mmCIF file of C-alpha atoms in Angstrom:
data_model
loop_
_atom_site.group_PDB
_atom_site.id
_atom_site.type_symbol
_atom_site.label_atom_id
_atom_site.label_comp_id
_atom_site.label_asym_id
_atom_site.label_seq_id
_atom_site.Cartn_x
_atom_site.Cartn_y
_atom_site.Cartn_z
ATOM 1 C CA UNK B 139 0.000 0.000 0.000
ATOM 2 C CA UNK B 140 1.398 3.340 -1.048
ATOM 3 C CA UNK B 141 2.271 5.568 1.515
ATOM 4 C CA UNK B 142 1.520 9.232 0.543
ATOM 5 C CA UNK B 143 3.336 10.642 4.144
ATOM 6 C CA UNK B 144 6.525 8.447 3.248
ATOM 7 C CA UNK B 145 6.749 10.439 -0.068
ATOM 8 C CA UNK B 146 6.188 13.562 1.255
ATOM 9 C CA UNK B 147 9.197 13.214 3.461
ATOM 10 C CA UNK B 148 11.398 11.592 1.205
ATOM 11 C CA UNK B 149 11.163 14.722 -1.019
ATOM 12 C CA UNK B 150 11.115 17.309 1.943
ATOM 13 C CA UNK B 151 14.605 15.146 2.046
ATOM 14 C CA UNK B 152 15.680 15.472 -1.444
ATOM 15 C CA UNK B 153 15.937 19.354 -1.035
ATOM 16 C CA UNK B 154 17.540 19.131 2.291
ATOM 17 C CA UNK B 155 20.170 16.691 0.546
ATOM 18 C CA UNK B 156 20.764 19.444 -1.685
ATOM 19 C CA UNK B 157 21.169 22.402 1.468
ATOM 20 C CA UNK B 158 24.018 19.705 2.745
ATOM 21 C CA UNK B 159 26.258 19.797 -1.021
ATOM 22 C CA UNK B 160 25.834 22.849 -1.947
ATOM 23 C CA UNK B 161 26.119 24.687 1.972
ATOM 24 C CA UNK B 162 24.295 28.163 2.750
ATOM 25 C CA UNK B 163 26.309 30.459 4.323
ATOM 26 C CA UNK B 164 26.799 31.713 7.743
ATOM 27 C CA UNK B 165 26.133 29.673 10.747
ATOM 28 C CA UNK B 166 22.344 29.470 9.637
ATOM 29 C CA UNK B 167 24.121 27.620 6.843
ATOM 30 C CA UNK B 168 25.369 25.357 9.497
ATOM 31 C CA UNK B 169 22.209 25.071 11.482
ATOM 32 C CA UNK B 170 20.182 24.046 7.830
ATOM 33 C CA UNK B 171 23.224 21.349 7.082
ATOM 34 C CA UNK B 172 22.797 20.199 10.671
ATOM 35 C CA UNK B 173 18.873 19.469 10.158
ATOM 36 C CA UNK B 174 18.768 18.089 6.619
ATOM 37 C CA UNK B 175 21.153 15.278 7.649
ATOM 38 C CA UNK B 176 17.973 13.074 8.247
ATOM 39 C CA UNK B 177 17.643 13.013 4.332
ATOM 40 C CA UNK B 178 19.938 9.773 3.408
ATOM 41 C CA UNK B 179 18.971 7.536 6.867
ATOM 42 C CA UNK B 180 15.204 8.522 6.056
ATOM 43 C CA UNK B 181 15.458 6.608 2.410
ATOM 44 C CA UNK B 182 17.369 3.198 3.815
ATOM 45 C CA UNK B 183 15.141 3.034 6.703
ATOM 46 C CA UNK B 184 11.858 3.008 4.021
ATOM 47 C CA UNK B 185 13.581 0.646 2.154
ATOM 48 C CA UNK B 186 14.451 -1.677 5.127
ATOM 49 C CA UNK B 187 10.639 -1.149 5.590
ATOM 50 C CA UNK B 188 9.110 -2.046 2.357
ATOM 51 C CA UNK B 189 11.868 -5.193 2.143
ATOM 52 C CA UNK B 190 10.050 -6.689 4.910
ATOM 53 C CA UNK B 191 8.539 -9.994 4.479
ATOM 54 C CA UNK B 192 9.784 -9.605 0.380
ATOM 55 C CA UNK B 193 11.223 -12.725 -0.968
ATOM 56 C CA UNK B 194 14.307 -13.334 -3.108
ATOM 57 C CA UNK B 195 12.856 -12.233 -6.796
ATOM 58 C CA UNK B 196 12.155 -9.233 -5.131
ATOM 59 C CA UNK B 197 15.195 -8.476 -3.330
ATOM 60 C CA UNK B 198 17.194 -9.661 -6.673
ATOM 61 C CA UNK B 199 14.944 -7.654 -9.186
ATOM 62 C CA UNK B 200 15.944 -4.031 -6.572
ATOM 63 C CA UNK B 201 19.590 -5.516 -6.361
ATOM 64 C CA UNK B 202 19.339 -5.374 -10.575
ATOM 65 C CA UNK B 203 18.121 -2.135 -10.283
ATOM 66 C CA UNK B 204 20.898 -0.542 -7.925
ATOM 67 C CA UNK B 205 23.516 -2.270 -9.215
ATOM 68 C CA UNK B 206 22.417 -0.520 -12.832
ATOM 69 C CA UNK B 207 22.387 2.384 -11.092
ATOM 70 C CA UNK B 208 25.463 2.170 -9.602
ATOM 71 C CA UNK B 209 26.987 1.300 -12.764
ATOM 72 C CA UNK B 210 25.193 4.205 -14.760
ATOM 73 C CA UNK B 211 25.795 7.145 -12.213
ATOM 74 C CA UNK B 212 29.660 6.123 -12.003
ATOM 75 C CA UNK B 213 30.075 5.855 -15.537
ATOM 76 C CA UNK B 214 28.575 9.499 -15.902
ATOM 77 C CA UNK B 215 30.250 11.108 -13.343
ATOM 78 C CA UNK B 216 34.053 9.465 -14.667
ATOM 79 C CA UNK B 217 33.031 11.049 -17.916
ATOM 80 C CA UNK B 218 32.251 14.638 -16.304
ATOM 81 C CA UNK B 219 35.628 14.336 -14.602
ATOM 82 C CA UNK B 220 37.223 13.552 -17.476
ATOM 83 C CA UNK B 221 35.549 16.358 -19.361
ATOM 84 C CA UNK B 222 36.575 18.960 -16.109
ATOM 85 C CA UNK B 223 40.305 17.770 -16.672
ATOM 86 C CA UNK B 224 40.222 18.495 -20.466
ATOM 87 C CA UNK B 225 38.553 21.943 -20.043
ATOM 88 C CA UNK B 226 40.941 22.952 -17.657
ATOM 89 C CA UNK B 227 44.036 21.681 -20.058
ATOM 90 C CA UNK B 228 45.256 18.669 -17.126
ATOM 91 C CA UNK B 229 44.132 15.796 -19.145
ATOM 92 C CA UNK B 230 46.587 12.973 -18.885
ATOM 93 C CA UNK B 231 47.456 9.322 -17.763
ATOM 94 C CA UNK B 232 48.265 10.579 -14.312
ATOM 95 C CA UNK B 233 45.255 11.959 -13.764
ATOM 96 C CA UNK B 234 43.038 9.270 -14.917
ATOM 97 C CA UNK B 235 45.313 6.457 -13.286
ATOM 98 C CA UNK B 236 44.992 8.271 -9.572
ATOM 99 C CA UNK B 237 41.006 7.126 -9.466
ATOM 100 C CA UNK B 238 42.085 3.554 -10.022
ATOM 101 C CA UNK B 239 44.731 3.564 -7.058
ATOM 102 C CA UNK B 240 44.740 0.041 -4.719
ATOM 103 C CA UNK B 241 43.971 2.726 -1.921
ATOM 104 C CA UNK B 242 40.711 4.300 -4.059
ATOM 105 C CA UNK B 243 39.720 1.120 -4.793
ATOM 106 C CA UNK B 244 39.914 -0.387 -1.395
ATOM 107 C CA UNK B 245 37.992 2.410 0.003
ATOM 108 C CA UNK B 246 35.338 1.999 -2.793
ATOM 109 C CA UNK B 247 34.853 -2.051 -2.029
ATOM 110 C CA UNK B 248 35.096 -1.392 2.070
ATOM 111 C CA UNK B 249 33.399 2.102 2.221
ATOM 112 C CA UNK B 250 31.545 2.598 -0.686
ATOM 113 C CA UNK B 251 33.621 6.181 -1.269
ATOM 114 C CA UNK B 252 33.048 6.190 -5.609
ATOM 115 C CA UNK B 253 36.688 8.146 -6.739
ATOM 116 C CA UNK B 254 34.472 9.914 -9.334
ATOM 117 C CA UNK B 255 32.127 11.887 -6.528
ATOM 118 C CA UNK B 256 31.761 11.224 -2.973
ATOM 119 C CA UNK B 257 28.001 11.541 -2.955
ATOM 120 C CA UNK B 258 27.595 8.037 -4.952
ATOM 121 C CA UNK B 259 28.310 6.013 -2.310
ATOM 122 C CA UNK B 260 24.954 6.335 -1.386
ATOM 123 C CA UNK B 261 24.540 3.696 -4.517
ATOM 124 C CA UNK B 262 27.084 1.497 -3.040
ATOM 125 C CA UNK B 263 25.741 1.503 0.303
ATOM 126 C CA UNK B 264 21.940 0.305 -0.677
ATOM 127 C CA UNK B 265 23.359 -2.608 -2.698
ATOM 128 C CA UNK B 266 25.066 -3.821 0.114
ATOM 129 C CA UNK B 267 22.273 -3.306 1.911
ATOM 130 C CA UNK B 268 20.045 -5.206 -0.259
ATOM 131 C CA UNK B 269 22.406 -8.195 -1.168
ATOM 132 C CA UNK B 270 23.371 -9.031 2.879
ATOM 133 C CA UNK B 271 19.497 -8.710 3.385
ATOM 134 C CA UNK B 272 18.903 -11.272 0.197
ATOM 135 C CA UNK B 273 21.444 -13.451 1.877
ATOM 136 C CA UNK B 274 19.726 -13.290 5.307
ATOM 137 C CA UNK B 275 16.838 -14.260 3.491
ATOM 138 C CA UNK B 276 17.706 -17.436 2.044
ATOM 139 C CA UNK B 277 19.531 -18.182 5.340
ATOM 140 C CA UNK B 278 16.190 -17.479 7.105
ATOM 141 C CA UNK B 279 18.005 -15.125 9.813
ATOM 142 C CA UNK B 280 16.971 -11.357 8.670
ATOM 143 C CA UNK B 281 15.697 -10.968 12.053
ATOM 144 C CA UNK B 282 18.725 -12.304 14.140
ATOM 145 C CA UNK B 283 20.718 -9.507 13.679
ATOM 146 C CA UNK B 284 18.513 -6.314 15.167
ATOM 147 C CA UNK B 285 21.116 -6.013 17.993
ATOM 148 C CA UNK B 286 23.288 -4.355 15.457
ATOM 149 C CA UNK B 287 21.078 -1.207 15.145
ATOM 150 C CA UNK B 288 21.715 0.539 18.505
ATOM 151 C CA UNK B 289 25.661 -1.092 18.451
ATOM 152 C CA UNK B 290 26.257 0.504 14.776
ATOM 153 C CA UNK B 291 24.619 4.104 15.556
ATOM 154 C CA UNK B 292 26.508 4.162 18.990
ATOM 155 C CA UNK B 293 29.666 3.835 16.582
ATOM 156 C CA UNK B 294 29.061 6.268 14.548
ATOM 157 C CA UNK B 295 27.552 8.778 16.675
ATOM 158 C CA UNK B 296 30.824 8.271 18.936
ATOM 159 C CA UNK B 297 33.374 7.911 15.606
ATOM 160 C CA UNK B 298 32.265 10.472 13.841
ATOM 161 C CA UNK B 299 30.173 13.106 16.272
ATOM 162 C CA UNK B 300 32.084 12.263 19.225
ATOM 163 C CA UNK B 301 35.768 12.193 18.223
ATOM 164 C CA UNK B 302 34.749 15.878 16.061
ATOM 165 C CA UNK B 303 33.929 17.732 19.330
ATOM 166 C CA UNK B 304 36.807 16.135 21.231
ATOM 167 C CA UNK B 305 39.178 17.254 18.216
ATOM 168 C CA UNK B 306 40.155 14.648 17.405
ATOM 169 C CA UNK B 307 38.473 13.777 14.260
ATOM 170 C CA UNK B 308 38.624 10.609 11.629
ATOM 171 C CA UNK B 309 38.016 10.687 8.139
ATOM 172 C CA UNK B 310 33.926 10.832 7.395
ATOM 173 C CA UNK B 311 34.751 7.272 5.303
ATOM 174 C CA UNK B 312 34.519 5.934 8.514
ATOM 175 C CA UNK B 313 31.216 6.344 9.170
ATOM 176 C CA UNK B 314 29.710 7.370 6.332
ATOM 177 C CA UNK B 315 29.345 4.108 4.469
ATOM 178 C CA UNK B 316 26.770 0.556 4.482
ATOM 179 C CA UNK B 317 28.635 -0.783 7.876
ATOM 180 C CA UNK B 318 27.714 2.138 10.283
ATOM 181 C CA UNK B 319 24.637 4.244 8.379
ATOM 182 C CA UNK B 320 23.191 2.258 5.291
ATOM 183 C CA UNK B 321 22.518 -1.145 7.350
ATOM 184 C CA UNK B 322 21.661 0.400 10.753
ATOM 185 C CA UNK B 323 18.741 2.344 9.295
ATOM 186 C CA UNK B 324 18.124 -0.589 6.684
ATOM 187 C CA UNK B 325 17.354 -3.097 9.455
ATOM 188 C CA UNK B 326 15.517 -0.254 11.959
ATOM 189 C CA UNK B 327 12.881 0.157 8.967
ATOM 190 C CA UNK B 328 12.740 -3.433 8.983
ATOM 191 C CA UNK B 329 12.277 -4.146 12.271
ATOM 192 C CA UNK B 330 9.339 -1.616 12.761
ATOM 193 C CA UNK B 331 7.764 -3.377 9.574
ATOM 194 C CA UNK B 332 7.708 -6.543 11.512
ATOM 195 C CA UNK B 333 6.370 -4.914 14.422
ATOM 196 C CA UNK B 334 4.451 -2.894 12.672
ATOM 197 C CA UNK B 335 2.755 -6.586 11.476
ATOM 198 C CA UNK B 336 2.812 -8.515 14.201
ATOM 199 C CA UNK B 337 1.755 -6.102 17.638
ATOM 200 C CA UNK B 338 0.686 -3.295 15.498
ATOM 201 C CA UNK B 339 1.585 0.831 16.235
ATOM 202 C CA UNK B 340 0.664 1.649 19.935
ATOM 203 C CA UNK B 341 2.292 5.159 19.381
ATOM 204 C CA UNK B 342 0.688 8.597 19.620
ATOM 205 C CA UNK B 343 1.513 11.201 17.041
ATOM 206 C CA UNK B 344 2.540 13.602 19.718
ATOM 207 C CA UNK B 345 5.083 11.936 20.697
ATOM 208 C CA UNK B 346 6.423 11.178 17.014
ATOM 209 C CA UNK B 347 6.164 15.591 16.464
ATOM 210 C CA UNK B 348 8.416 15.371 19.595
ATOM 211 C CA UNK B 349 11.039 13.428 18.614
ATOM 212 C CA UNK B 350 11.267 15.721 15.418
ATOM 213 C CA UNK B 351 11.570 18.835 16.983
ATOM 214 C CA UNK B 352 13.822 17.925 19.558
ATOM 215 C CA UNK B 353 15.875 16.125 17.116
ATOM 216 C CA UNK B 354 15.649 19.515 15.007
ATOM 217 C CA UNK B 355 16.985 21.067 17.984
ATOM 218 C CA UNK B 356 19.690 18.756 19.129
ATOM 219 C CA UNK B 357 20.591 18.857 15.130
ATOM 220 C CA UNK B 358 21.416 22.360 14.884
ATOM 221 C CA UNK B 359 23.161 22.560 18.061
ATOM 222 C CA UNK B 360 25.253 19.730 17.516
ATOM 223 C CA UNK B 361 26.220 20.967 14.337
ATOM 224 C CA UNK B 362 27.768 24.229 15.961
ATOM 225 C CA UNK B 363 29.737 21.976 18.757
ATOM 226 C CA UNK B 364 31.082 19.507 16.595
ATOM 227 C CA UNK B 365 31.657 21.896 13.924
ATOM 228 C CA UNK B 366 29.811 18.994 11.101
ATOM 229 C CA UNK B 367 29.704 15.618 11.057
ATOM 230 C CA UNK B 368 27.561 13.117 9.144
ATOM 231 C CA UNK B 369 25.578 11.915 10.963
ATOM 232 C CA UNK B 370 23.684 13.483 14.588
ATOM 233 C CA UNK B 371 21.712 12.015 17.718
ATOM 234 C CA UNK B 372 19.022 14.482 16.443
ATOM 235 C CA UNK B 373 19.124 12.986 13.282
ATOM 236 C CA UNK B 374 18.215 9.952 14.809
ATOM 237 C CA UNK B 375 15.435 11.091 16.615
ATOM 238 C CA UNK B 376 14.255 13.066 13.536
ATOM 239 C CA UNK B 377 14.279 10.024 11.131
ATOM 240 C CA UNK B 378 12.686 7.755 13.563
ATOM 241 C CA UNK B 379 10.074 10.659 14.144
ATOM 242 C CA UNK B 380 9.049 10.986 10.705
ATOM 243 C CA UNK B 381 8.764 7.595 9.998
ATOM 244 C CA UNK B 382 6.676 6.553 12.645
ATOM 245 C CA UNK B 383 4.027 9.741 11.650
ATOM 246 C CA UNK B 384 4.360 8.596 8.164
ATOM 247 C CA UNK B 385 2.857 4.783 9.430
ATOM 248 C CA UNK B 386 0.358 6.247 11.527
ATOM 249 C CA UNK B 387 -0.670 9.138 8.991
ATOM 250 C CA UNK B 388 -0.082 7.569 5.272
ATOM 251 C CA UNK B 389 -2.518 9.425 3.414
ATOM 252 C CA UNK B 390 -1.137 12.873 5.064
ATOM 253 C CA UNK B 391 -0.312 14.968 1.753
ATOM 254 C CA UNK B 392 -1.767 12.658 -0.687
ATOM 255 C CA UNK B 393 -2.050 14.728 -4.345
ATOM 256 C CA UNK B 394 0.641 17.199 -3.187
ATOM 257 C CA UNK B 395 3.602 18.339 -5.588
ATOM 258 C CA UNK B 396 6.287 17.184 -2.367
ATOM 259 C CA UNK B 397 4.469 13.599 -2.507
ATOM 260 C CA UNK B 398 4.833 13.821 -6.277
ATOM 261 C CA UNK B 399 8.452 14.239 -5.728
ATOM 262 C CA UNK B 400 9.109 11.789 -3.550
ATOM 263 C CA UNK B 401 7.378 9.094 -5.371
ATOM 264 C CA UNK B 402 8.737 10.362 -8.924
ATOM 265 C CA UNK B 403 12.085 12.571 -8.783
ATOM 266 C CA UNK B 404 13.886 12.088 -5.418
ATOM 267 C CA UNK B 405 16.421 9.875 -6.865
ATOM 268 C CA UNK B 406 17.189 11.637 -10.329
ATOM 269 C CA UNK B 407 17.589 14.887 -7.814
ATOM 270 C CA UNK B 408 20.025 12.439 -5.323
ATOM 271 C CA UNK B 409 22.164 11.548 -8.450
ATOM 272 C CA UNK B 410 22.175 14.480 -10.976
ATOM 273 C CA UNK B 411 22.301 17.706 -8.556
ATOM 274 C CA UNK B 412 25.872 17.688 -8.388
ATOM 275 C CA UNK B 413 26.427 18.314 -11.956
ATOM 276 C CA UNK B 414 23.637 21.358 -11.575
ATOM 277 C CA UNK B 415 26.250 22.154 -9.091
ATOM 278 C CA UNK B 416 29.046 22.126 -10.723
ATOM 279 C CA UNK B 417 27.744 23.985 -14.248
ATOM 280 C CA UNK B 418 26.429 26.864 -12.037
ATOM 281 C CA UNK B 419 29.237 27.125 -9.912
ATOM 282 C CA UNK B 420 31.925 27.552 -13.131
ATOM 283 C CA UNK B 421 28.885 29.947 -14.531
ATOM 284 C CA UNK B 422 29.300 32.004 -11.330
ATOM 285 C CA UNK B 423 32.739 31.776 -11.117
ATOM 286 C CA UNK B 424 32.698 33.199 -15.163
ATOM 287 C CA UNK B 425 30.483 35.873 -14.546
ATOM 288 C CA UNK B 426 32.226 37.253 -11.074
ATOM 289 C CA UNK B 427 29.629 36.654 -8.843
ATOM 290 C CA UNK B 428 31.079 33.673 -7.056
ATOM 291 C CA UNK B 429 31.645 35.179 -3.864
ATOM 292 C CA UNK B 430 28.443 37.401 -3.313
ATOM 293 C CA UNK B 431 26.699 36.940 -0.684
ATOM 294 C CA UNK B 432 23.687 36.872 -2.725
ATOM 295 C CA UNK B 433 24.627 34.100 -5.080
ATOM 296 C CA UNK B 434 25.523 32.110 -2.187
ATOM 297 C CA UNK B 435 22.097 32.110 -0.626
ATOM 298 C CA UNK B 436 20.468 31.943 -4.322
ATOM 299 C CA UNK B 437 22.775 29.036 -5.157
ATOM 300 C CA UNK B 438 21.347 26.316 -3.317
ATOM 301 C CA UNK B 439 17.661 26.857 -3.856
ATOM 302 C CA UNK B 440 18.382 27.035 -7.814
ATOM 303 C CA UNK B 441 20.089 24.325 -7.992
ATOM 304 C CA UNK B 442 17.309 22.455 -6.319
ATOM 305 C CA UNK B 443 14.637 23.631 -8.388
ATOM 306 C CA UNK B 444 16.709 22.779 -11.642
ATOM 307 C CA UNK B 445 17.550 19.454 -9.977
ATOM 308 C CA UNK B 446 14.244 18.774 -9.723
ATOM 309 C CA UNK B 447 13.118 19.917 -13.171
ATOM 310 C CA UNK B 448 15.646 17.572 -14.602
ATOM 311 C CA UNK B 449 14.566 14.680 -12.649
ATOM 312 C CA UNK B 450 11.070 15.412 -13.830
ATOM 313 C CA UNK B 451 12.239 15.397 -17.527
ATOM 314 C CA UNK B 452 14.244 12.030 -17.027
ATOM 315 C CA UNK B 453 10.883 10.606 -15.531
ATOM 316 C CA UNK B 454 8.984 11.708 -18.063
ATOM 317 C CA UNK B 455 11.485 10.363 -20.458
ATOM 318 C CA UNK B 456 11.600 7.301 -19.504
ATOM 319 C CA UNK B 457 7.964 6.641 -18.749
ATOM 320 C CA UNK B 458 7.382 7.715 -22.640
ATOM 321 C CA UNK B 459 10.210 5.284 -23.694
ATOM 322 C CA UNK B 460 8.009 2.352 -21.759
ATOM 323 C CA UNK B 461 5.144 3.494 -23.820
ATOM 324 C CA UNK B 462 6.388 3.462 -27.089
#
């Protein structure tokens, strides 16, 4: 059953993915990267969700899909950074030989960090997700491993929060990857599924609108003692407060353009807004209006829109290619 509330927050999460790349200044810059990093948990944990009870054709057919994907959006991005290095005249071997290093590559297989653009690892970090859970499916033992929810989030929160506002920070590979953010969330939208199914939701909505404002709160403040980090306690209590209003209120923005999105364009606007990015940053940086303090506020919310227009168009595209 479609879930109109799910869709409306996946694409209030789209835009805030695009706040987090392309960074408003200021510290209310800060504050708005702080609360948008519920965006990328929100999407595993509805996948971990709508995986539940699924059986192998179904996990294969999505593990088709994303590894198609995964294929598609690295081949692209290569190509734009090939097509950077010959505009800017440093086109050579070198160049192209230093994203195929033993160390790139190792950090692509173990943390899902693409050497074309950090962002795709996203990709890489739902097919993992989706070929363990296909394997925990045939071995009948999906459910055996929920203990590793609270263990994996207490890592990262303390490897990647916790070492920042001690100074004494680690690379965001760390943390940012399938072991300590795509499978936690995975298996906590799979675990409410099942409970979801077998006790039923004995939550009230008030205390779901709780958990997202204090987690918007703890967000924003964490951001400005840590000084950034991927990944928040508030962010936690923000994804889990969504998602639980979403179950109990699933026809909340039904017909809306942000449900649109969120069914239709939130992951053409995850994949493509980076190259919006890029084009409008070189056209600012052409015209001399990089640094104005009005193009930096501007920036973000046009790339989003044109993000979004573009994922439109490739939907649309596609949907008429199925026709004919």
């Amino acid at each position: 059953m479609k879930n109109d509330c799910f869709n409306v927050c996946k694409g209030i999460a789209a835009f805030g993915i695009v706040l987090i790349h392309c960074d408003l200044p200021s510290p209310v810059g800060g504050m708005m990267n702080g609360l948008a990093r519920f965006g990328v948990p929100l999407f595993f944990m509805v996948s971990g969700y709508f995986s539940y009870g699924k059986g192998t054709d179904t996990i294969k057919r999505r593990i088709r899909k994303f590894l198609g994907l995964f294929l598609l959006a690295n081949g692209i991005y290569f190509a734009w950074r090939l097509l950077d290095f010959w505009v800017k005249g440093g086109l050579t071997m070198e160049a192209v030989a230093a994203f195929f290093t033993p160390e790139s590559l190792l950090y692509w297989a173990l943390f899902n960090e693409s050497p074309f653009r950090t962002h795709l690892w996203f990709l890489g970090a739902m097919l993992y997700c989706y070929c363990m859970y296909g394997f925990l499916v045939k071995q009948r033992c999906e459910e055996r491993i929920y203990a590793l929810i609270p263990l994996c989030l207490a890592a990262n929160l303390l490897l990647g929060e916790g070492l920042s506002i001690m100074g004494r920070g680690i690379s965001f590979l760390y943390v940012r990857n399938f072991w300590l953010t795509g499978l936690p969330f995975f298996l906590w939208g799979h675990w409410i599924a099942r409970e979801e199914r077998r006790k039923g939701l004995h939550i009230r909505p008030g205390l779901c609108l709780a958990a997202i404002f204090l987690g918007a709160g703890l967000s924003m403040g964490e951001m400005l003692l840590s000084g950034g980090a991927e990944l928040y306690l508030g962010s936690i209590f923000m994804t889990g407060g969504m998602f639980l209003l979403a179950l109990l209120h699933p026809s909340f923005g039904k017909g809306s353009l942000l449900a649109h999105i969120g069914e239709k364009a939130t992951l053409h606007m995850y994949l493509w807004q980076l190259i919006v990015f890029d084009i409008t940053d070189n056209l600012a940086y052409r015209c001399g209006v990089w640094g104005h303090i009005v193009y930096q506020w501007v920036m973000p919310l046009w790339v989003g829109l044109v993000s979004w227009l573009l994922a439109e168009a490739l939907v649309y595209r596609k949907k008429g290619a199925v026709k004919v």
